[in-house]
Tab-separated table of N, CA and C in Angstrom:
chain	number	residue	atom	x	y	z
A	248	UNK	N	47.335	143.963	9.434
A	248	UNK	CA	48.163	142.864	9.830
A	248	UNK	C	47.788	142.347	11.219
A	249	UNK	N	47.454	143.283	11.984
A	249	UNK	CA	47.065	142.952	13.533
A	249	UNK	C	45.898	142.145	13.833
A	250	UNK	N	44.931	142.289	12.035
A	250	UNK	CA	43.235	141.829	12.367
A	250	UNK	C	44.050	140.119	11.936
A	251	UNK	N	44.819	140.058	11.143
A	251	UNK	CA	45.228	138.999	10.351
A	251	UNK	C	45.719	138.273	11.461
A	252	UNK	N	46.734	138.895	12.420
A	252	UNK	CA	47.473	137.418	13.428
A	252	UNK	C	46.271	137.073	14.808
A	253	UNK	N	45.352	138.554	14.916
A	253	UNK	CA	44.068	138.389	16.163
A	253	UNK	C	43.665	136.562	15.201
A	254	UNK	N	42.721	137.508	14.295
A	254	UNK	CA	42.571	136.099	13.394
A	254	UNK	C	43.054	134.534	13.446
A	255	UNK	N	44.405	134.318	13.598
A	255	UNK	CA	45.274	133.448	13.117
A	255	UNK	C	45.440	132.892	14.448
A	256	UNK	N	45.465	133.544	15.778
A	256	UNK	CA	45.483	133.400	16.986
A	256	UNK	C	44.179	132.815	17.594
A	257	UNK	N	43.290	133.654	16.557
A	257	UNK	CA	41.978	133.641	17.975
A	257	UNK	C	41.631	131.557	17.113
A	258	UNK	N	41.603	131.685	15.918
A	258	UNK	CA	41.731	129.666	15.213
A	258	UNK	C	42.942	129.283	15.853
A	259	UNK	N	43.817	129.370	15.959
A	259	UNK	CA	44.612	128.153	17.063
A	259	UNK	C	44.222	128.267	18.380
A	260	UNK	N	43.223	129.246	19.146
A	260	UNK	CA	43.014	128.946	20.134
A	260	UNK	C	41.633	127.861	20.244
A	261	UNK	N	41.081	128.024	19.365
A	261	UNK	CA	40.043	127.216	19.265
A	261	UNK	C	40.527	125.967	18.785
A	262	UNK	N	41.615	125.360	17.648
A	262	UNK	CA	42.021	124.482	17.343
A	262	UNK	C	42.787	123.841	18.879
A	263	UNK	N	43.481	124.599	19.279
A	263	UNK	CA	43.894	123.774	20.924
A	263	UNK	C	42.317	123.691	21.528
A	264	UNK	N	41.852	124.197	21.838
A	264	UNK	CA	40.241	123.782	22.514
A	264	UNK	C	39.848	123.215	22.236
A	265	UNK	N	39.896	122.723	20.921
A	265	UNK	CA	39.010	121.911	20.209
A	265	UNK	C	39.770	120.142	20.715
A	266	UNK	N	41.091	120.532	20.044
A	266	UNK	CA	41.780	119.175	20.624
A	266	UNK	C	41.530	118.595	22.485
A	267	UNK	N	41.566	119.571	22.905
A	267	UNK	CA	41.668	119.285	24.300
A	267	UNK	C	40.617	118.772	24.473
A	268	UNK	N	39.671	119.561	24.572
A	268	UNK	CA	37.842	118.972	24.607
A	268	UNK	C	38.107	117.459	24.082
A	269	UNK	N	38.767	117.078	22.823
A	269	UNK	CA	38.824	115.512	22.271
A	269	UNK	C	39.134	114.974	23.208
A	270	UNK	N	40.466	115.529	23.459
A	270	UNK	CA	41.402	114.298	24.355
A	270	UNK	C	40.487	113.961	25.438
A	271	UNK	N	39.791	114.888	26.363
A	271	UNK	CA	39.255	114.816	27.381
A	271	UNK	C	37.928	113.948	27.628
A	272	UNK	N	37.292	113.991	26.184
A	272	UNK	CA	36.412	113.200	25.622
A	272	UNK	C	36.641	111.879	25.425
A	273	UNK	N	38.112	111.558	24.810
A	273	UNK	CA	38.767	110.066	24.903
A	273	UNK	C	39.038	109.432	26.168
A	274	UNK	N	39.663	110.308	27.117
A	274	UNK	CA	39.713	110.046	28.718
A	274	UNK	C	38.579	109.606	29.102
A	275	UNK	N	37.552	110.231	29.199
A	275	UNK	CA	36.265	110.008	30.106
A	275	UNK	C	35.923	108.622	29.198
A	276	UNK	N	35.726	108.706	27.804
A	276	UNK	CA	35.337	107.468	27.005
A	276	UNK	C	35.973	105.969	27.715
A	277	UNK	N	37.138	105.624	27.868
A	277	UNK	CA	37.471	105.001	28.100
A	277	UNK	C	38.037	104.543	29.425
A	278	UNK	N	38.001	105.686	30.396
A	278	UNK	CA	37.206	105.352	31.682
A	278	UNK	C	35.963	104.755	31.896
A	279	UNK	N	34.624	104.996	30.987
A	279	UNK	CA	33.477	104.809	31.196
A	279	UNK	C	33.659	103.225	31.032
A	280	UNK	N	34.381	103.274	29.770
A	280	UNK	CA	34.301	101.225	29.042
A	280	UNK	C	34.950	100.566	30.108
A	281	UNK	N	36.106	101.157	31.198
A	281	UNK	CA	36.661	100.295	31.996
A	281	UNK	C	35.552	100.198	33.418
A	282	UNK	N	34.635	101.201	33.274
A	282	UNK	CA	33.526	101.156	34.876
A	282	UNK	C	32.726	99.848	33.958
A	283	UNK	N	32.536	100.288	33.005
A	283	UNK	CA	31.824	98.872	32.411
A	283	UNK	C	31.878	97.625	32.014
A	284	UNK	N	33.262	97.687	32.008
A	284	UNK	CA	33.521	95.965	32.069
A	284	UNK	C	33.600	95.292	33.024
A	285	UNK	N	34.026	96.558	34.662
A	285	UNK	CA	34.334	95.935	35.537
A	285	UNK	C	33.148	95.355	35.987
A	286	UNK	N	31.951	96.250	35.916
A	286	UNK	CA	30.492	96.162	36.410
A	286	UNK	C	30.073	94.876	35.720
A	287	UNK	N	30.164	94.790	34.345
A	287	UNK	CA	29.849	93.390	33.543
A	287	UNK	C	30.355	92.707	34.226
A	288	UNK	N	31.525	92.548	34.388
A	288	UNK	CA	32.292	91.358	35.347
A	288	UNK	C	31.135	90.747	36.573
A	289	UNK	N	31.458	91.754	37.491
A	289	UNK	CA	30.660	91.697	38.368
A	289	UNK	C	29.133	91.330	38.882
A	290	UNK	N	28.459	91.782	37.484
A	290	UNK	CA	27.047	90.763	37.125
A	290	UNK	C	27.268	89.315	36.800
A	291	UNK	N	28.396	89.444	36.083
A	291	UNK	CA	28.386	87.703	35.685
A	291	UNK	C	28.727	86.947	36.891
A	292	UNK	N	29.773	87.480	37.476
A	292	UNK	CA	30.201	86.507	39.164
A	292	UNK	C	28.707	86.700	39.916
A	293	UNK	N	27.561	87.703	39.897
A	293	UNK	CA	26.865	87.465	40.957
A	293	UNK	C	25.601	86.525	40.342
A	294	UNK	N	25.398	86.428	39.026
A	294	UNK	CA	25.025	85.879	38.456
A	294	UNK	C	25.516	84.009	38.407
A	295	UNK	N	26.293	84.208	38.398
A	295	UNK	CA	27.098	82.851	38.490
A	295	UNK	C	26.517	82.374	39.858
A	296	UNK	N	26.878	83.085	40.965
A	296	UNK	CA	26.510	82.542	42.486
A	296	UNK	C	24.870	82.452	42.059
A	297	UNK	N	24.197	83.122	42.015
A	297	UNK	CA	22.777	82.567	41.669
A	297	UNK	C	22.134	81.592	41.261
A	298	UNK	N	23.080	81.059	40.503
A	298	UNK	CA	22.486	80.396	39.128
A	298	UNK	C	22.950	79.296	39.794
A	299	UNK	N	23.962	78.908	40.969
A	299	UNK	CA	24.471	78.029	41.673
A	299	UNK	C	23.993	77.597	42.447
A	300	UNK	N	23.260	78.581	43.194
A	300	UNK	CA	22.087	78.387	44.432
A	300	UNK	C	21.071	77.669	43.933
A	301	UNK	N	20.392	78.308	42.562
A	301	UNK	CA	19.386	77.776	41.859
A	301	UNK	C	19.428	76.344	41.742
A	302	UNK	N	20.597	75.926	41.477
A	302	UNK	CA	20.408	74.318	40.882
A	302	UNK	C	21.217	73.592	41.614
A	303	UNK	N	21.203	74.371	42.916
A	303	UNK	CA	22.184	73.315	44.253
A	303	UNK	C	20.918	73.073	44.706
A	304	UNK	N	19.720	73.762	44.469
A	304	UNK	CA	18.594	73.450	45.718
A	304	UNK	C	18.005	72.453	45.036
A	305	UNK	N	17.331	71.638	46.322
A	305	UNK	CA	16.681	70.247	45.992
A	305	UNK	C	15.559	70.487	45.715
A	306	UNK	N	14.595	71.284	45.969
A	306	UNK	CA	13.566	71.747	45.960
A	306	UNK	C	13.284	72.796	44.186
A	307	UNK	N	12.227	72.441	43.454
A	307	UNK	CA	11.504	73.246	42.966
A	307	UNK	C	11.530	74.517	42.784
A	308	UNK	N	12.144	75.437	42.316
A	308	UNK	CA	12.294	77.257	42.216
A	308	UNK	C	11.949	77.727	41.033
A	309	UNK	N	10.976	78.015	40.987
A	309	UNK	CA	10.723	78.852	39.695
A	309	UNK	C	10.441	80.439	39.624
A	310	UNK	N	10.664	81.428	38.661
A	310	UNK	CA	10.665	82.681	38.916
A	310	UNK	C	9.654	82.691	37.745
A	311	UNK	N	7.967	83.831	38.147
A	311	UNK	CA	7.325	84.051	37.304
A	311	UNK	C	7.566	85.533	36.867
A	312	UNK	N	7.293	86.010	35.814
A	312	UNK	CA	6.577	87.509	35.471
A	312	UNK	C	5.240	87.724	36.360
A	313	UNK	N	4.897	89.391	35.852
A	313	UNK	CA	3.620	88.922	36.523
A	313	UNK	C	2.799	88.697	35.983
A	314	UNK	N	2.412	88.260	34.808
A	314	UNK	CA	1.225	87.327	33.998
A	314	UNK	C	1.902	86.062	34.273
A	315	UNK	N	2.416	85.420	34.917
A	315	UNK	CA	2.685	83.935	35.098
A	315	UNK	C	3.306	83.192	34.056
A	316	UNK	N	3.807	84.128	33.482
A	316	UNK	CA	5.005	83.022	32.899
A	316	UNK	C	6.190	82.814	33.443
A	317	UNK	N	6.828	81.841	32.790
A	317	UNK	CA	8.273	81.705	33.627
A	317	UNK	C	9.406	81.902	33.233
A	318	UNK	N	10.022	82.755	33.941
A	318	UNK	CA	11.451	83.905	33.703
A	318	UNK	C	12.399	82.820	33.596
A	319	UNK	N	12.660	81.831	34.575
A	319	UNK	CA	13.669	80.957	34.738
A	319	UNK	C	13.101	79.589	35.871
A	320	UNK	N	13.679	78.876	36.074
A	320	UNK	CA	13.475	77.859	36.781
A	320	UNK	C	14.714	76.627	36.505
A	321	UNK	N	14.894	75.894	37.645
A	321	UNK	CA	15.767	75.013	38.012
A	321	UNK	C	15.803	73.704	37.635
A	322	UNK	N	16.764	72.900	37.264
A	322	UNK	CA	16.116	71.555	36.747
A	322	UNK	C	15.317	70.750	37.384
A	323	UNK	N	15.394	70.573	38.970
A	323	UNK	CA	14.478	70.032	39.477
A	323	UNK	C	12.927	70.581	39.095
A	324	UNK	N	12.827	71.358	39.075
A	324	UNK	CA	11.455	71.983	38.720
A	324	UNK	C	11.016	71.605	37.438
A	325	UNK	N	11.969	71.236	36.349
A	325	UNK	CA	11.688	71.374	34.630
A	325	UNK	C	11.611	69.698	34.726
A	326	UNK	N	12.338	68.580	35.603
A	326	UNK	CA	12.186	67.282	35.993
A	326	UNK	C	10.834	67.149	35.910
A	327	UNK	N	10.350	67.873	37.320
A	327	UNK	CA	9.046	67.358	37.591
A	327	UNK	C	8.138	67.359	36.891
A	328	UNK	N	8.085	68.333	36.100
A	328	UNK	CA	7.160	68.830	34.809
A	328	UNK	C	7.571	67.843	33.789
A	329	UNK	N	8.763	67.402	34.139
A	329	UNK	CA	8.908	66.239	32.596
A	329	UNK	C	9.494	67.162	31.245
A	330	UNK	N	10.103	67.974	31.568
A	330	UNK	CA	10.507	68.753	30.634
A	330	UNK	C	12.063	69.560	31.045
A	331	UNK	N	12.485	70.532	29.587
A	331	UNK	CA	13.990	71.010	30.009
A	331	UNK	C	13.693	71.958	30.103
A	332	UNK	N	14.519	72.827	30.968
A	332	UNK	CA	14.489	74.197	31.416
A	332	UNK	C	13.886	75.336	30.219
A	333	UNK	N	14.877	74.676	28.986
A	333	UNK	CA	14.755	75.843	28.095
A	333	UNK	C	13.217	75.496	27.210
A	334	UNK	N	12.659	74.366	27.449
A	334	UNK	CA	11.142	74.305	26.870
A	334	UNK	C	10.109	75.002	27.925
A	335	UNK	N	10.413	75.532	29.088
A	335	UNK	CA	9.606	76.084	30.018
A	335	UNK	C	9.681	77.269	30.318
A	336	UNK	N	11.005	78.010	29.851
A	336	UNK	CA	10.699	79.278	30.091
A	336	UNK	C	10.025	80.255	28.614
A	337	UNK	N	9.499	81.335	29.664
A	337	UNK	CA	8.073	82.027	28.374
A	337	UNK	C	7.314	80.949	28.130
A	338	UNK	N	6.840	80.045	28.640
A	338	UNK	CA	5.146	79.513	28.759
A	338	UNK	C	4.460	80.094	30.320
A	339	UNK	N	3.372	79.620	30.222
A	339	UNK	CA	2.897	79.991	31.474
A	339	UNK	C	2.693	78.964	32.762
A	340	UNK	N	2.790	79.528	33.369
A	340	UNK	CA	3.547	78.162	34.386
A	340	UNK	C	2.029	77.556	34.951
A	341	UNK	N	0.955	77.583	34.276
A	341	UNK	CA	-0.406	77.232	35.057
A	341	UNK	C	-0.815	76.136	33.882
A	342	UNK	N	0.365	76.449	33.010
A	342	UNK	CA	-0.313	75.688	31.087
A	342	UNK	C	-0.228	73.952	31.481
A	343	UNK	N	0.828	73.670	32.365
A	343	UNK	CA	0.538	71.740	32.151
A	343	UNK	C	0.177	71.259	33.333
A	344	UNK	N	-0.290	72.651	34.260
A	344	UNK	CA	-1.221	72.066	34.974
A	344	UNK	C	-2.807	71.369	34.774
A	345	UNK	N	-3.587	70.864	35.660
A	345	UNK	CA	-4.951	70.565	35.643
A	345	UNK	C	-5.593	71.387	35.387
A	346	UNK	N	-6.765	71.965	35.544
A	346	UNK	CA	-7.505	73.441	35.135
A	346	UNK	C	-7.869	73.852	36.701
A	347	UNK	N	-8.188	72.708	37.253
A	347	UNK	CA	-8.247	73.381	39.089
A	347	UNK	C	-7.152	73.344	39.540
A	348	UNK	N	-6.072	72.701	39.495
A	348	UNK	CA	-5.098	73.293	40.052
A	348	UNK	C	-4.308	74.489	39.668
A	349	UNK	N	-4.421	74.723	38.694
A	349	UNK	CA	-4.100	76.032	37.695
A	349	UNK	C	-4.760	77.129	37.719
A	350	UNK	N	-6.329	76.793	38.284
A	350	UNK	CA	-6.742	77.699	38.607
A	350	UNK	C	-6.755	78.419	40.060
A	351	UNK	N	-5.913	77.825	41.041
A	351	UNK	CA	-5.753	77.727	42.675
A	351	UNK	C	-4.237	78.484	42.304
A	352	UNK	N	-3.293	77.602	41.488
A	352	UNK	CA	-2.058	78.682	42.088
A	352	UNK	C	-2.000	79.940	41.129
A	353	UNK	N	-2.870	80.135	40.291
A	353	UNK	CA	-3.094	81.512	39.443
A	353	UNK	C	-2.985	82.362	40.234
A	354	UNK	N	-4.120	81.959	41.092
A	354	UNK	CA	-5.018	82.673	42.628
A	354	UNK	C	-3.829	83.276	43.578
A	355	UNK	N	-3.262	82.118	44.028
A	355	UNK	CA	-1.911	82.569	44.407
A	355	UNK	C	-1.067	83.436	44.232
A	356	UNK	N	-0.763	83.047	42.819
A	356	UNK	CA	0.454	84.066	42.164
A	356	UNK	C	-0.517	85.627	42.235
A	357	UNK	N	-1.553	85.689	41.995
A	357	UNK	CA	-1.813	87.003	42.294
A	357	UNK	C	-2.265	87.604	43.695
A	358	UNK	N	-1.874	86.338	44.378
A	358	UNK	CA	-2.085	86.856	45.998
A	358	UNK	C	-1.006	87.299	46.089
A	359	UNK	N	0.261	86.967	46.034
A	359	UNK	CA	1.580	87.253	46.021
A	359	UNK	C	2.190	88.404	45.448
A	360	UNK	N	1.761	88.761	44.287
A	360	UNK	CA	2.167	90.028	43.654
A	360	UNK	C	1.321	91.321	44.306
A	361	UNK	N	0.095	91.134	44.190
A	361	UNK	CA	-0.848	92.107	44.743
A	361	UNK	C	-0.574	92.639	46.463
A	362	UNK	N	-0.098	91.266	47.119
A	362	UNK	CA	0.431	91.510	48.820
A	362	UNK	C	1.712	91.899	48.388
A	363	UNK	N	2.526	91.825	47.545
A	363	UNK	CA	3.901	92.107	47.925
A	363	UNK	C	4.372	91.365	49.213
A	364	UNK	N	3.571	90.176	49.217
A	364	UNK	CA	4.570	89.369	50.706
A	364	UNK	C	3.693	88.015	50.177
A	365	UNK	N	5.171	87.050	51.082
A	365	UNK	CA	4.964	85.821	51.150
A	365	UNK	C	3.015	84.728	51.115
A	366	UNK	N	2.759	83.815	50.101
A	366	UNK	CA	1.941	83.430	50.106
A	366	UNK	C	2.195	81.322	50.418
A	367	UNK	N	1.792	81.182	51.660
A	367	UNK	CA	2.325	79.977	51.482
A	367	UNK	C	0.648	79.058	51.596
A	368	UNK	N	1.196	77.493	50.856
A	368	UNK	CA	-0.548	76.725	50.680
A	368	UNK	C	0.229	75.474	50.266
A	369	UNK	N	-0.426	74.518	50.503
A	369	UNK	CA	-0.205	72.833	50.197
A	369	UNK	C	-1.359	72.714	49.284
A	370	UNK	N	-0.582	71.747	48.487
A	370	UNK	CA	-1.698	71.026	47.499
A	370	UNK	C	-1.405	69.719	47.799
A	371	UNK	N	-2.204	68.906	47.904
A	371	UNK	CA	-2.052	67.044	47.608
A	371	UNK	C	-2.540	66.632	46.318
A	372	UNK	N	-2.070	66.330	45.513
A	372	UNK	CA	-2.110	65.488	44.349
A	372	UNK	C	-2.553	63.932	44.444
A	373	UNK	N	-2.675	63.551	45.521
A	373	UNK	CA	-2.780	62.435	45.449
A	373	UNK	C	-1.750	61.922	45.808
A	374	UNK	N	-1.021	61.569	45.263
A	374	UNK	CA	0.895	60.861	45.005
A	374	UNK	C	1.830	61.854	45.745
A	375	UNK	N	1.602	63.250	46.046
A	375	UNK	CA	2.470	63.937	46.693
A	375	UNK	C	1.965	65.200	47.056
A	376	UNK	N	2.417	65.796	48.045
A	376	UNK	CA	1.776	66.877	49.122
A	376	UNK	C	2.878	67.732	48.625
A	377	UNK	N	2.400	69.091	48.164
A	377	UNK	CA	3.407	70.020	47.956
A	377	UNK	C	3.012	71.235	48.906
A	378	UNK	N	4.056	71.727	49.233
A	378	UNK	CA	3.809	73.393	50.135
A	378	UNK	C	4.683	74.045	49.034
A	379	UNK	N	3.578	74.920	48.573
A	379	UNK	CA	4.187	76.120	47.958
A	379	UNK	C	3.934	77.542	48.966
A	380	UNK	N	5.295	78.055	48.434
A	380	UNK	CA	5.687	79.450	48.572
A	380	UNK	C	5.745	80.101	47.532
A	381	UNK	N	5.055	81.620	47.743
A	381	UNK	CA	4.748	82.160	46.763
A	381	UNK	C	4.984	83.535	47.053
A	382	UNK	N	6.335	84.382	46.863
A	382	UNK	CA	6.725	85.814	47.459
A	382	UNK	C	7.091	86.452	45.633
A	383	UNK	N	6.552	87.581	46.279
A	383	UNK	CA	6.724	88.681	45.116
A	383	UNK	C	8.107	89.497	44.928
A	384	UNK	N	8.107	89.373	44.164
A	384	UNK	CA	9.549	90.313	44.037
A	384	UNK	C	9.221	91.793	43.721
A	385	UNK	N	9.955	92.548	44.316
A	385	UNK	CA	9.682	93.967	44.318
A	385	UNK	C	10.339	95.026	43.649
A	386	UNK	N	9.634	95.863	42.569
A	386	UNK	CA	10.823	96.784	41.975
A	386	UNK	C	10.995	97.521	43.063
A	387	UNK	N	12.025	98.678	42.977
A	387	UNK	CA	12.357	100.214	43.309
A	387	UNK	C	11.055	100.987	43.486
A	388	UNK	N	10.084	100.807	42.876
A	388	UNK	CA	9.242	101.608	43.194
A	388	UNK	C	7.981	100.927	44.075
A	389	UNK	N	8.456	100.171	44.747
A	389	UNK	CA	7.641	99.216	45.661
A	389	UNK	C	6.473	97.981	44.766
A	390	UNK	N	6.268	98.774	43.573
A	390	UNK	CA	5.034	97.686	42.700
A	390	UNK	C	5.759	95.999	42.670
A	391	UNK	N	4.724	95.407	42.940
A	391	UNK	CA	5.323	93.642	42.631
A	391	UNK	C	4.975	93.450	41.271
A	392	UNK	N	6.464	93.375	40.728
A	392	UNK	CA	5.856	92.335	39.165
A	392	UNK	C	6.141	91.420	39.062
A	393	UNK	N	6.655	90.461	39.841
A	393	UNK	CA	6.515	89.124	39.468
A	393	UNK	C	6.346	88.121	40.661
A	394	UNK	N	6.990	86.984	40.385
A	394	UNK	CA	6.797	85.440	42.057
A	394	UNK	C	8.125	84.784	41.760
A	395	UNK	N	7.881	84.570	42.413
A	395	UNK	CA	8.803	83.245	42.908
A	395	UNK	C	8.134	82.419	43.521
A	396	UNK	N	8.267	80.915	43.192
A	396	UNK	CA	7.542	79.787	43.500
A	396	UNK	C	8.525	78.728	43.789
A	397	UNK	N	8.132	78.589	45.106
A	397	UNK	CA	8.685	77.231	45.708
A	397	UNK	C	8.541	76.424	45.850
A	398	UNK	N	8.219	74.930	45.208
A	398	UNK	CA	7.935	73.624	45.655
A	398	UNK	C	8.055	72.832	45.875
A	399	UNK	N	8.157	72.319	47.321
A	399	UNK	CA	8.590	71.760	48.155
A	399	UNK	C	7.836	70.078	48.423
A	400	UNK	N	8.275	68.945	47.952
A	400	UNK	CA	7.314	67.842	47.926
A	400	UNK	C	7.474	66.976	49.525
């Protein structure tokens, strides 16, 4: 009888353990979803201010990868090109250029990623003098993978 209630004792102690471990599991669960919505939140507001800066500026901003395509860019920038934002990003931002001028800010963009610092140069077109800026953006682990391009007419 004694092996029978050890028995009967030692499964409800594990059945309370077992529950508790749940509950405690539901706690942390739904703590985690509330660190995460707040954090979502919080990308979207800083995101928002970005995306504000982006298309308050008068000037040209485009963000490359580092094969030179383009992550994002501003309407002034997708204007000048004669095109909308969303037909320009994921092409490569050297594609509706000339072939020498495309081949000069290529040059660039990999001066910029490779320095991990600011690359600045004017082009004249003829019709308009641009100064570009050309700074790398930097992961965590110091490598540059991509640009940012500024153009300034």
């Amino acid at each position: 009888m004694v092996k029978i209630i050890t028995a009967i004792a030692t499964q409800l102690g594990l059945a309370f353990e077992r529950k508790r471990a749940e509950e405690e599991l539901r706690q942390h669960r739904e703590h985690l979803e509330e660190l995460v919505g707040t954090r979502t939140g919080e990308l979207r507001e800083k995101q928002q201010v970005l995306l504000s800066i982006l298309e308050a500026t008068p000037e040209s901003l485009i963000l490359l990868d580092r094969d030179g395509r383009i992550v994002t860019c501003n309407e002034v920038a997708a204007r000048r090109a004669g095109k909308r934002v969303s037909d320009l990003v994921n092409t490569r931002f050297t594609s509706a250029l000339p072939a020498e001028i495309a081949k000069h800010r290529q040059t660039l963009i990999d001066q910029a990623i490779q320095k991990r610092s600011a690359v600045v140069d004017e082009d004249d077109t003829g019709r308009d003098v641009f100064s570009d800026l050309l700074q790398s953006r930097l992961r965590q682990q110091g490598r540059g993978d991509a640009a940012s391009v500024v153009l300034a007419s």
